[in-house]
Coordinates of N, CA and C in Angstrom, one line a residue:
A1 N -15.5 8.2 11.3 CA -14.8 8.0 10.6 C -15.2 9.3 9.1
V2 N -16.1 9.1 9.6 CA -16.6 10.6 9.1 C -16.2 11.6 8.6
V3 N -15.7 12.1 9.7 CA -16.2 13.5 9.8 C -14.4 13.9 9.7
T4 N -13.3 12.5 10.1 CA -11.7 12.8 9.7 C -12.1 12.1 8.0
L5 N -12.3 11.5 7.3 CA -12.0 11.0 5.9 C -14.1 12.3 4.8
G6 N -14.2 12.2 5.0 CA -15.4 12.7 4.6 C -16.3 11.7 4.2
F7 N -17.7 12.2 3.2 CA -18.8 11.2 3.1 C -18.1 10.3 1.6
S8 N -17.4 11.1 0.9 CA -16.6 10.2 -0.4 C -15.8 8.8 0.1
S9 N -14.5 9.3 0.7 CA -13.7 8.7 1.0 C -14.0 7.4 2.0
I10 N -15.3 7.5 2.6 CA -15.7 6.1 3.5 C -16.3 6.0 2.6
R11 N -16.9 6.0 1.3 CA -17.8 5.7 0.5 C -16.4 4.7 -0.8
N12 N -15.7 5.2 -0.8 CA -14.6 4.5 -1.3 C -13.6 3.5 -0.1
L13 N -14.2 3.8 0.5 CA -13.0 2.8 2.2 C -14.7 1.6 2.0
A14 N -15.3 2.0 2.0 CA -16.5 0.8 1.8 C -16.2 -0.3 0.7
A15 N -16.6 0.1 -0.3 CA -15.3 -0.2 -1.9 C -14.2 -1.5 -1.8
S16 N -13.3 -0.2 -0.8 CA -11.5 -1.1 -0.8 C -12.3 -2.0 0.0
A17 N -13.1 -2.0 1.9 CA -13.1 -3.3 2.5 C -13.7 -4.3 2.0
S18 N -14.6 -4.3 0.9 CA -15.6 -5.4 0.3 C -14.7 -6.2 -0.4
V19 N -13.5 -5.4 -1.3 CA -12.7 -5.8 -2.2 C -11.7 -6.9 -1.1
I20 N -11.1 -6.1 0.0 CA -10.3 -6.7 1.2 C -10.7 -7.8 1.7
D21 N -11.2 -8.0 1.8 CA -12.3 -8.8 2.4 C -12.2 -10.2 1.5
T22 N -13.0 -9.9 0.8 CA -13.5 -11.0 -1.2 C -12.3 -11.7 -1.0
L23 N -11.3 -11.3 -0.9 CA -9.8 -12.0 -0.9 C -9.0 -12.0 -0.2
F24 N -9.3 -12.2 0.6 CA -8.2 -11.8 2.1 C -7.9 -13.7 2.2
P25 N -6.7 -14.1 2.2 CA -6.7 -15.1 2.3 C -7.3 -15.8 3.5
K26 N -7.2 -16.8 4.1 CA -8.0 -17.7 5.4 C -7.0 -18.6 6.4
Q27 N -4.8 -18.0 5.5 CA -4.4 -18.5 6.4 C -3.4 -17.7 6.7
M28 N -2.0 -18.6 7.9 CA -1.2 -17.7 8.3 C 0.0 -18.2 7.6
F29 N 0.3 -17.5 7.2 CA 2.3 -17.1 7.1 C 3.1 -17.3 7.3
P30 N 3.6 -18.0 8.1 CA 5.2 -17.3 9.2 C 6.0 -16.5 8.4
G31 N 5.8 -15.1 9.3 CA 7.1 -14.4 8.5 C 5.9 -13.8 7.6
F32 N 4.9 -13.3 8.3 CA 3.9 -12.4 7.5 C 3.2 -11.9 8.2
D33 N 2.9 -10.8 8.3 CA 1.7 -10.3 9.9 C 0.6 -9.3 9.1
W34 N -0.5 -10.0 9.2 CA -1.5 -9.3 8.6 C -2.2 -8.5 9.1
Q35 N -2.5 -8.4 10.6 CA -2.3 -6.8 10.9 C -1.4 -6.0 10.4
E36 N 0.1 -6.4 10.6 CA 0.7 -4.4 10.3 C 0.1 -4.4 8.7
M37 N -0.1 -5.3 7.8 CA 0.3 -4.8 6.9 C -1.8 -4.8 6.0
W38 N -2.1 -5.0 7.0 CA -3.5 -3.6 7.3 C -3.2 -2.1 7.8
N39 N -2.6 -1.6 8.7 CA -2.2 -0.6 9.4 C -1.4 0.1 8.1
H40 N 0.1 -0.7 7.1 CA 0.7 -0.4 6.2 C -0.5 0.3 5.9
S41 N -0.9 -0.8 4.5 CA -2.3 0.1 3.8 C -3.2 1.6 4.2
V42 N -3.9 1.5 5.4 CA -4.4 2.7 5.9 C -3.0 3.5 5.5
T43 N -2.2 3.0 5.9 CA -1.0 4.7 6.5 C -1.3 4.7 5.1
C44 N -1.1 4.2 4.3 CA -0.8 4.4 3.1 C -1.4 5.3 1.9
A45 N -2.9 4.7 2.3 CA -3.7 5.4 1.7 C -4.0 6.9 2.1
V46 N -4.1 7.1 4.2 CA -3.7 8.6 4.0 C -3.0 10.0 3.6
G47 N -1.5 8.2 3.2 CA -0.3 9.3 3.4 C 0.3 9.4 1.7
T48 N -1.1 9.0 1.1 CA -1.5 8.8 -0.5 C -2.3 11.0 -0.8
E49 N -2.9 10.6 0.0 CA -4.4 11.2 -0.3 C -3.4 12.8 -0.1
V50 N -2.2 12.9 1.7 CA -2.1 14.2 1.3 C -0.3 14.8 1.2
I51 N -0.5 13.1 0.2 CA 1.5 13.8 -0.8 C 1.0 14.1 -1.7
Y52 N -0.3 13.4 -2.6 CA -0.7 13.9 -4.4 C -1.1 15.0 -4.0
S53 N -2.2 15.4 -2.9 CA -2.2 17.1 -2.7 C -1.2 17.8 -2.7
R54 N -0.5 17.5 -1.8 CA 0.7 19.0 -2.3 C 1.2 18.5 -3.6
M55 N 1.2 17.4 -4.5 CA 2.0 17.2 -5.8 C 1.1 17.9 -6.6
S56 N 0.0 17.9 -6.8 CA -1.2 17.9 -7.8 C -2.1 19.3 -7.5
R57 N -1.6 19.4 -6.7 CA -2.9 20.3 -5.6 C -4.4 20.5 -6.0
N58 N -4.5 18.6 -6.1 CA -6.5 18.6 -6.5 C -6.5 17.6 -4.8
Y59 N -7.3 19.1 -5.0 CA -7.5 18.3 -3.4 C -8.5 17.0 -3.5
G60 N -9.5 17.5 -3.8 CA -10.5 16.4 -4.2 C -10.1 15.1 -4.9
A61 N -9.1 14.3 -4.9 CA -8.4 13.7 -6.1 C -9.3 12.0 -4.3
E62 N -11.0 12.3 -5.0 CA -10.9 10.4 -4.4 C -10.2 9.6 -4.5
A63 N -9.8 9.2 -6.0 CA -8.3 8.4 -6.4 C -7.9 7.6 -5.4
A64 N -6.9 9.2 -5.1 CA -6.2 8.8 -4.0 C -6.0 8.1 -2.8
F65 N -6.7 8.1 -1.9 CA -6.9 6.9 -0.6 C -6.9 6.2 -1.0
V66 N -7.6 5.3 -1.9 CA -8.2 4.1 -3.3 C -7.7 3.7 -2.9
A67 N -6.2 4.2 -3.8 CA -5.2 3.5 -4.9 C -4.2 3.0 -3.5
G68 N -4.5 3.9 -2.4 CA -2.8 3.7 -1.5 C -3.7 2.7 -1.2
L69 N -4.4 2.7 0.0 CA -5.4 1.0 0.4 C -5.4 0.2 0.1
L70 N -5.4 -0.4 -1.4 CA -5.0 -1.0 -2.6 C -4.0 -1.3 -2.6
H71 N -2.8 -0.5 -3.4 CA -1.9 -0.8 -3.5 C -0.8 -2.5 -4.1
D72 N -1.4 -2.6 -2.1 CA -0.7 -4.3 -2.1 C -1.9 -5.4 -2.2
V73 N -2.9 -5.0 -2.6 CA -4.0 -6.3 -3.5 C -3.6 -7.3 -4.2
G74 N -2.8 -7.0 -5.7 CA -2.2 -8.5 -5.4 C -0.9 -9.4 -4.9
K75 N -0.9 -8.9 -3.5 CA -0.1 -9.1 -2.2 C -1.4 -11.2 -2.3
L76 N -2.1 -9.8 -2.1 CA -3.6 -10.8 -1.8 C -3.7 -12.2 -2.2
I77 N -3.8 -11.6 -3.6 CA -4.1 -12.9 -5.3 C -3.2 -13.9 -4.6
I78 N -2.2 -13.3 -4.8 CA -0.2 -14.9 -4.9 C -0.7 -15.1 -4.1
A79 N -1.3 -14.9 -2.4 CA -1.5 -15.9 -1.4 C -3.1 -16.5 -0.9
R80 N -3.6 -15.7 -1.8 CA -4.6 -17.2 -1.6 C -4.7 -18.2 -3.0
A81 N -4.3 -17.2 -4.0 CA -4.7 -18.3 -4.7 C -3.3 -19.7 -5.8
L82 N -2.3 -18.9 -4.9 CA -0.6 -19.1 -5.0 C 0.1 -19.6 -3.1
P83 N -0.7 -20.2 -2.4 CA -0.2 -19.8 -0.8 C 1.3 -20.4 -1.4
H84 N 1.9 -22.0 -1.6 CA 2.6 -22.0 -0.9 C 4.6 -21.8 -1.9
R85 N 3.8 -20.8 -3.0 CA 5.1 -19.6 -3.9 C 4.6 -18.5 -2.8
F86 N 4.0 -18.1 -2.0 CA 4.0 -17.6 -1.7 C 4.9 -17.0 -0.5
R87 N 4.6 -18.6 0.0 CA 5.6 -17.7 1.9 C 6.7 -18.8 1.2
Q88 N 7.2 -19.5 0.2 CA 8.9 -19.8 -0.6 C 9.3 -17.8 -1.4
I89 N 8.2 -16.8 -1.2 CA 8.4 -16.1 -1.5 C 8.9 -15.2 -0.4
I90 N 8.3 -14.7 1.3 CA 8.1 -14.3 2.5 C 9.5 -14.9 2.7
M91 N 9.8 -16.1 3.0 CA 11.2 -17.5 3.3 C 12.6 -16.0 2.2
D92 N 12.3 -15.8 1.5 CA 13.0 -15.6 1.1 C 13.4 -14.1 0.8
C93 N 12.4 -13.4 0.9 CA 12.5 -12.4 1.5 C 13.1 -12.2 2.6
A94 N 12.6 -13.0 3.5 CA 13.9 -13.0 5.1 C 15.2 -13.3 5.0
E95 N 15.7 -14.0 3.5 CA 16.3 -15.2 4.3 C 17.9 -14.0 2.7
Y96 N 16.6 -13.4 2.0 CA 18.1 -12.8 0.9 C 18.0 -10.8 1.2
E97 N 16.9 -10.3 2.2 CA 16.7 -9.2 2.0 C 16.5 -8.2 0.9
R98 N 15.1 -9.5 0.3 CA 15.3 -8.7 -0.9 C 13.2 -7.9 -0.1
P99 N 13.2 -7.0 -2.0 CA 12.2 -6.8 -1.6 C 11.1 -7.6 -2.3
M100 N 9.7 -7.4 -2.4 CA 9.1 -8.4 -2.2 C 8.4 -8.5 -4.0
A101 N 8.3 -7.1 -4.3 CA 8.3 -7.2 -5.9 C 9.7 -8.4 -6.4
T102 N 10.5 -7.4 -6.2 CA 11.7 -8.7 -6.2 C 11.4 -9.9 -6.6
E103 N 11.8 -10.5 -5.7 CA 11.1 -12.7 -5.4 C 10.2 -12.9 -6.6
E104 N 9.3 -12.2 -6.0 CA 7.4 -12.2 -6.8 C 8.0 -12.7 -7.9
H105 N 8.5 -11.6 -8.5 CA 8.9 -11.9 -10.3 C 9.6 -12.6 -10.3
A106 N 10.4 -13.0 -9.6 CA 12.1 -14.5 -9.3 C 10.7 -15.9 -9.7
A107 N 10.6 -15.4 -8.7 CA 9.2 -17.0 -8.4 C 7.6 -17.3 -9.8
L108 N 7.5 -16.2 -10.3 CA 6.3 -16.0 -10.6 C 6.7 -15.7 -13.1
S109 N 7.4 -14.1 -12.6 CA 8.0 -14.0 -13.7 C 6.7 -12.4 -13.6
T110 N 5.8 -12.3 -12.9 CA 5.1 -10.8 -12.3 C 5.4 -10.3 -10.7
N111 N 4.9 -9.6 -10.4 CA 4.6 -9.3 -9.5 C 3.2 -8.9 -9.4
H112 N 3.3 -7.8 -7.6 CA 2.5 -7.9 -7.4 C 1.3 -6.6 -7.8
A113 N 2.2 -5.4 -7.6 CA 1.5 -4.5 -8.9 C 1.0 -4.5 -10.8
K114 N 1.3 -5.4 -10.8 CA 0.9 -5.9 -12.5 C -0.5 -6.8 -11.8
I115 N 0.0 -7.7 -11.0 CA -1.9 -8.1 -10.2 C -2.4 -7.1 -9.6
G116 N -2.4 -6.5 -8.9 CA -3.6 -6.0 -9.2 C -3.7 -4.3 -9.8
G117 N -3.0 -4.2 -10.9 CA -4.0 -3.4 -12.0 C -4.4 -4.4 -12.3
E118 N -3.9 -6.0 -13.3 CA -4.8 -6.4 -14.0 C -6.2 -5.9 -13.3
L119 N -6.4 -6.8 -12.3 CA -8.2 -6.6 -10.7 C -8.4 -5.8 -11.0
A120 N -8.1 -4.5 -10.5 CA -8.2 -3.3 -11.1 C -8.8 -2.4 -12.4
K121 N -8.4 -3.5 -13.2 CA -8.4 -3.4 -15.1 C -9.9 -3.9 -15.7
N122 N -9.8 -5.8 -14.7 CA -11.0 -7.0 -14.6 C -12.7 -5.9 -14.1
W123 N -11.9 -5.1 -12.8 CA -13.7 -4.9 -11.8 C -13.4 -3.9 -12.6
Q124 N -13.6 -3.0 -13.1 CA -13.9 -2.1 -14.5 C -13.2 -0.4 -13.2
F125 N -12.6 -0.3 -12.6 CA -11.5 0.5 -11.7 C -11.4 2.0 -13.1
P126 N -11.9 2.6 -12.7 CA -11.1 3.4 -13.5 C -9.8 4.4 -13.4
D127 N -9.4 4.5 -15.0 CA -8.2 4.2 -15.0 C -7.0 5.3 -14.4
I128 N -7.1 6.7 -13.2 CA -6.7 6.5 -12.8 C -6.4 5.4 -11.1
L129 N -7.4 4.8 -10.4 CA -7.2 3.9 -10.0 C -6.4 3.1 -10.3
V130 N -6.5 2.0 -11.8 CA -5.9 1.4 -12.1 C -4.5 2.2 -12.7
D131 N -3.4 2.8 -12.4 CA -2.8 3.5 -13.2 C -2.0 3.4 -11.4
G132 N -2.5 3.9 -10.5 CA -2.1 4.4 -8.9 C -2.0 3.0 -8.5
I133 N -2.1 2.2 -8.6 CA -2.4 0.7 -8.2 C -0.9 0.1 -9.3
L134 N -1.2 -0.3 -10.6 CA -0.1 -0.6 -11.1 C 1.5 -0.2 -11.2
Y135 N 0.8 1.2 -11.1 CA 2.6 1.3 -11.3 C 3.0 2.3 -10.5
H136 N 2.2 1.9 -8.8 CA 3.5 2.6 -8.0 C 4.6 1.9 -7.4
H137 N 5.0 1.5 -8.5 CA 6.8 1.0 -8.0 C 7.5 1.4 -8.9
N138 N 7.0 1.6 -10.4 CA 7.4 2.2 -11.5 C 6.9 3.8 -12.4
P139 N 6.1 4.6 -11.6 CA 5.4 6.3 -11.7 C 5.9 6.5 -13.0
E140 N 7.0 6.5 -13.7 CA 8.2 6.6 -15.0 C 6.8 6.6 -16.3
D141 N 6.2 4.5 -15.6 CA 5.6 3.7 -17.2 C 4.4 4.4 -17.0
S142 N 3.4 5.3 -16.6 CA 2.0 5.6 -16.6 C 2.2 6.7 -17.4
S143 N 1.7 6.6 -18.7 CA 1.3 8.2 -19.4 C 0.4 8.7 -18.8
K144 N -0.6 8.7 -18.6 CA -1.7 9.5 -17.8 C -1.6 10.3 -16.8
H145 N -0.9 9.0 -15.6 CA -1.0 9.4 -13.9 C 0.2 8.8 -13.2
E146 N 1.4 9.8 -13.9 CA 2.2 10.0 -13.1 C 2.8 10.8 -12.1
S147 N 1.6 11.0 -11.8 CA 1.3 12.4 -10.8 C 1.2 11.5 -9.2
L148 N -0.4 11.1 -9.6 CA -0.2 9.8 -8.7 C 0.3 8.5 -8.4
A149 N 0.5 8.1 -9.6 CA 1.1 6.7 -9.1 C 2.6 7.0 -8.3
R150 N 2.5 7.7 -8.5 CA 4.3 8.3 -8.1 C 4.0 8.8 -6.1
A151 N 2.5 9.2 -6.0 CA 2.3 10.3 -4.8 C 2.4 8.6 -3.6
V152 N 1.1 7.8 -4.7 CA 1.2 5.6 -4.2 C 2.9 5.3 -3.6
G153 N 3.8 5.0 -4.6 CA 5.3 5.0 -4.4 C 5.7 5.0 -3.1
A154 N 5.5 7.4 -3.3 CA 6.0 7.9 -2.7 C 5.0 7.8 -1.2
A155 N 4.1 7.1 -0.3 CA 2.7 6.7 -0.1 C 3.7 5.9 1.1
N156 N 4.1 5.2 0.0 CA 4.5 3.7 0.0 C 5.8 3.6 1.1
M157 N 6.4 4.1 0.5 CA 8.0 3.9 1.7 C 7.5 5.5 2.7
L158 N 6.6 6.6 3.2 CA 7.1 6.5 4.1 C 5.6 5.8 4.9
A159 N 4.9 5.0 4.5 CA 4.2 4.3 5.6 C 5.7 3.1 6.1
K160 N 6.1 3.1 5.7 CA 7.6 0.9 6.1 C 8.0 2.3 6.4
R161 N 8.5 3.8 6.8 CA 9.0 4.2 7.6 C 9.1 4.8 8.9
M162 N 7.0 5.2 8.6 CA 5.9 4.6 10.4 C 5.3 3.6 10.6
S163 N 5.6 3.2 10.1 CA 5.2 1.7 11.1 C 6.2 0.5 10.7
K164 N 5.7 -0.8 11.6 CA 6.5 -1.2 11.5 C 6.6 -3.1 10.3
S165 N 7.5 -3.4 10.3 CA 7.1 -4.5 9.1 C 6.1 -5.1 9.0
Y166 N 5.5 -5.6 7.7 CA 4.5 -7.7 7.9 C 5.7 -8.6 7.5
L167 N 6.8 -7.9 7.3 CA 7.8 -8.4 7.5 C 8.4 -9.3 8.2
V168 N 7.7 -9.7 8.7 CA 8.7 -10.5 10.9 C 10.3 -9.9 10.1
G169 N 10.8 -8.6 10.8 CA 12.1 -9.1 11.1 C 12.9 -8.7 9.6
I170 N 12.6 -8.2 8.8 CA 12.7 -7.4 7.7 C 12.5 -5.5 8.4
S171 N 13.8 -4.6 7.8 CA 14.1 -3.2 8.8 C 13.0 -3.2 7.0
Q172 N 13.4 -1.5 8.0 CA 13.2 -0.3 7.1 C 13.4 0.3 6.5
D173 N 14.6 0.9 6.2 CA 15.4 2.2 6.4 C 15.2 2.7 5.4
I174 N 14.2 3.9 5.6 CA 13.9 4.7 4.1 C 13.7 5.8 4.0
S175 N 14.8 6.7 4.0 CA 14.6 8.5 4.5 C 13.9 9.5 3.9
L176 N 13.9 9.9 4.1 CA 12.4 11.0 4.6 C 13.7 11.6 3.2
E177 N 14.7 12.5 2.8 CA 15.0 12.4 1.4 C 14.8 11.6 0.5
E178 N 15.0 10.0 0.7 CA 14.5 8.7 0.3 C 13.5 9.6 -0.9
I179 N 12.1 10.0 -0.1 CA 11.1 10.6 -0.3 C 10.8 11.5 -1.7
A180 N 11.4 12.6 -0.2 CA 11.8 13.3 -1.1 C 12.5 14.2 -2.4
E181 N 13.4 13.2 -2.5 CA 13.8 12.8 -4.0 C 12.7 12.4 -5.4
Y182 N 11.8 11.4 -4.7 CA 11.2 10.9 -5.1 C 9.5 10.8 -5.7
C183 N 9.2 11.9 -5.0 CA 8.2 12.7 -5.5 C 8.2 14.3 -5.6
G184 N 9.3 13.9 -5.7 CA 9.6 15.7 -5.6 C 9.0 17.0 -5.2
L185 N 9.0 17.0 -4.2 CA 8.7 17.4 -2.9 C 10.4 18.0 -2.2
S186 N 10.5 19.0 -1.2 CA 11.6 19.3 -0.5 C 11.5 18.5 1.4
V187 N 12.7 17.9 1.0 CA 12.9 17.1 2.7 C 11.7 18.5 3.7
E188 N 11.6 19.1 3.6 CA 11.1 19.8 5.1 C 8.8 20.1 4.9
E189 N 9.0 20.0 3.0 CA 7.3 19.0 2.7 C 7.6 17.7 3.2
M190 N 7.8 16.9 3.0 CA 7.9 15.7 4.0 C 7.6 16.3 5.3
D191 N 8.5 16.4 6.0 CA 8.3 17.3 7.4 C 7.6 17.1 7.5
H192 N 6.5 18.1 6.9 CA 5.6 19.0 7.1 C 3.5 16.7 6.2
I193 N 4.2 16.6 6.0 CA 3.6 15.7 5.2 C 3.2 14.3 6.2
T194 N 4.3 14.2 6.5 CA 4.4 13.2 8.2 C 3.9 13.3 8.9
A195 N 3.5 14.4 9.0 CA 3.1 15.8 10.8 C 1.3 15.3 10.3
A196 N 0.9 15.3 9.1 CA -0.1 15.5 8.7 C -0.9 14.3 8.9
T197 N 0.1 13.2 7.8 CA -0.3 11.6 7.8 C -1.1 11.0 9.4
R198 N 0.6 11.5 10.2 CA 0.9 11.5 11.8 C -1.2 11.5 12.3
R199 N -1.0 13.0 12.3 CA -2.0 13.2 12.0 C -4.2 12.9 12.3
R200 N -3.5 12.8 11.0 CA -4.8 12.3 10.4 C -5.5 11.1 11.3
L201 N -4.3 9.4 10.4 CA -3.5 8.3 11.2 C -4.7 8.0 12.6
G202 N -4.2 9.5 13.6 CA -4.5 9.9 15.2 C -6.1 9.9 15.4
Q203 N -7.1 10.1 14.1 CA -8.1 9.9 13.8 C -8.9 9.0 13.4
C204 N -7.7 8.0 12.3 CA -8.9 6.7 11.8 C -8.5 5.8 12.5
G205 N -8.4 5.4 14.1 CA -8.2 4.3 15.6 C -9.2 3.4 14.8
D206 N -10.4 4.1 14.6 CA -12.1 2.7 14.2 C -11.4 1.6 13.0
I207 N -10.4 2.7 11.8 CA -10.4 1.8 11.0 C -9.3 1.5 10.9
L208 N -8.4 1.9 11.3 CA -6.9 0.8 11.8 C -7.8 -0.7 12.9
S209 N -8.8 -0.2 13.9 CA -9.0 -1.2 14.3 C -9.8 -2.5 13.1
W210 N -9.9 -2.5 12.2 CA -10.6 -4.1 10.8 C -9.3 -4.5 11.0
G211 N -8.2 -4.1 11.7 CA -6.5 -5.3 11.6 C -6.9 -5.8 12.1
D212 N -7.7 -6.2 13.3 CA -7.8 -6.3 14.9 C -8.1 -7.5 14.3
A213 N -9.3 -8.2 13.3 CA -9.6 -9.3 13.5 C -8.5 -10.3 12.2
M214 N -7.5 -9.7 11.5 CA -6.7 -10.2 10.7 C -5.4 -11.2 12.5
P215 N -5.3 -12.7 11.0 CA -4.0 -13.0 11.3 C -2.9 -12.3 11.5
K216 N -2.4 -12.8 13.5 CA -1.1 -12.3 13.0 C 0.1 -13.1 12.8
A217 N 0.8 -12.9 13.0 CA 2.5 -13.3 12.0 C 2.5 -14.2 13.8
K218 N 3.3 -15.1 12.8 CA 4.3 -16.6 13.8 C 5.2 -16.5 12.4
R219 N 6.4 -15.6 13.5 CA 7.8 -15.9 13.2 C 8.3 -16.6 11.9
A220 N 8.9 -17.3 11.7 CA 9.2 -17.9 10.3 C 10.6 -18.8 10.7
A221 N 10.3 -19.8 10.6 CA 11.0 -21.0 11.0 C 12.6 -21.1 11.0

């Protein structure tokens, strides 16, 4: 992992893993696969670094990997603090085939991005990291760090395209054209980004294997 990511990213990964381990729910939820969510989060982290470097030409942005890895940390908080609500949100996602953020807002008048952003603020994360988590679904609302928030959002879409859904039975049909338009890059660039992300993930088996200890989903009743 050190060779693949570099020492600074490994340090950030260790800090992020500590956050996730602290917040991780201790129970299973039918229809939600925590192992696949970890795969999604790692893919999003790698994808965010690759996309952000193309968008901003800032190849040393340590915040990119961490923002991608923690972009869904709000879901952990909902699952841990409000397990019954979380279970209903999962069921509603499956029944109505709507995004989790939509069902979260319907049930809680907030969503995982806002909750994750507030957590990052309370833990005194840098503003760029807070914005990457808080605004990954609406990057235009970030006044200072729109490019990173947009990179996280695009990497989130790319990760959904590249891996199985952690919402069991929910399809993830996202085209490269959609992702390219979202982050202001060409489809050809997105092809290169996809290949680069896949190559790096191929070297991250030790990181991805951390998810093996997480609960695997049962299909929702």
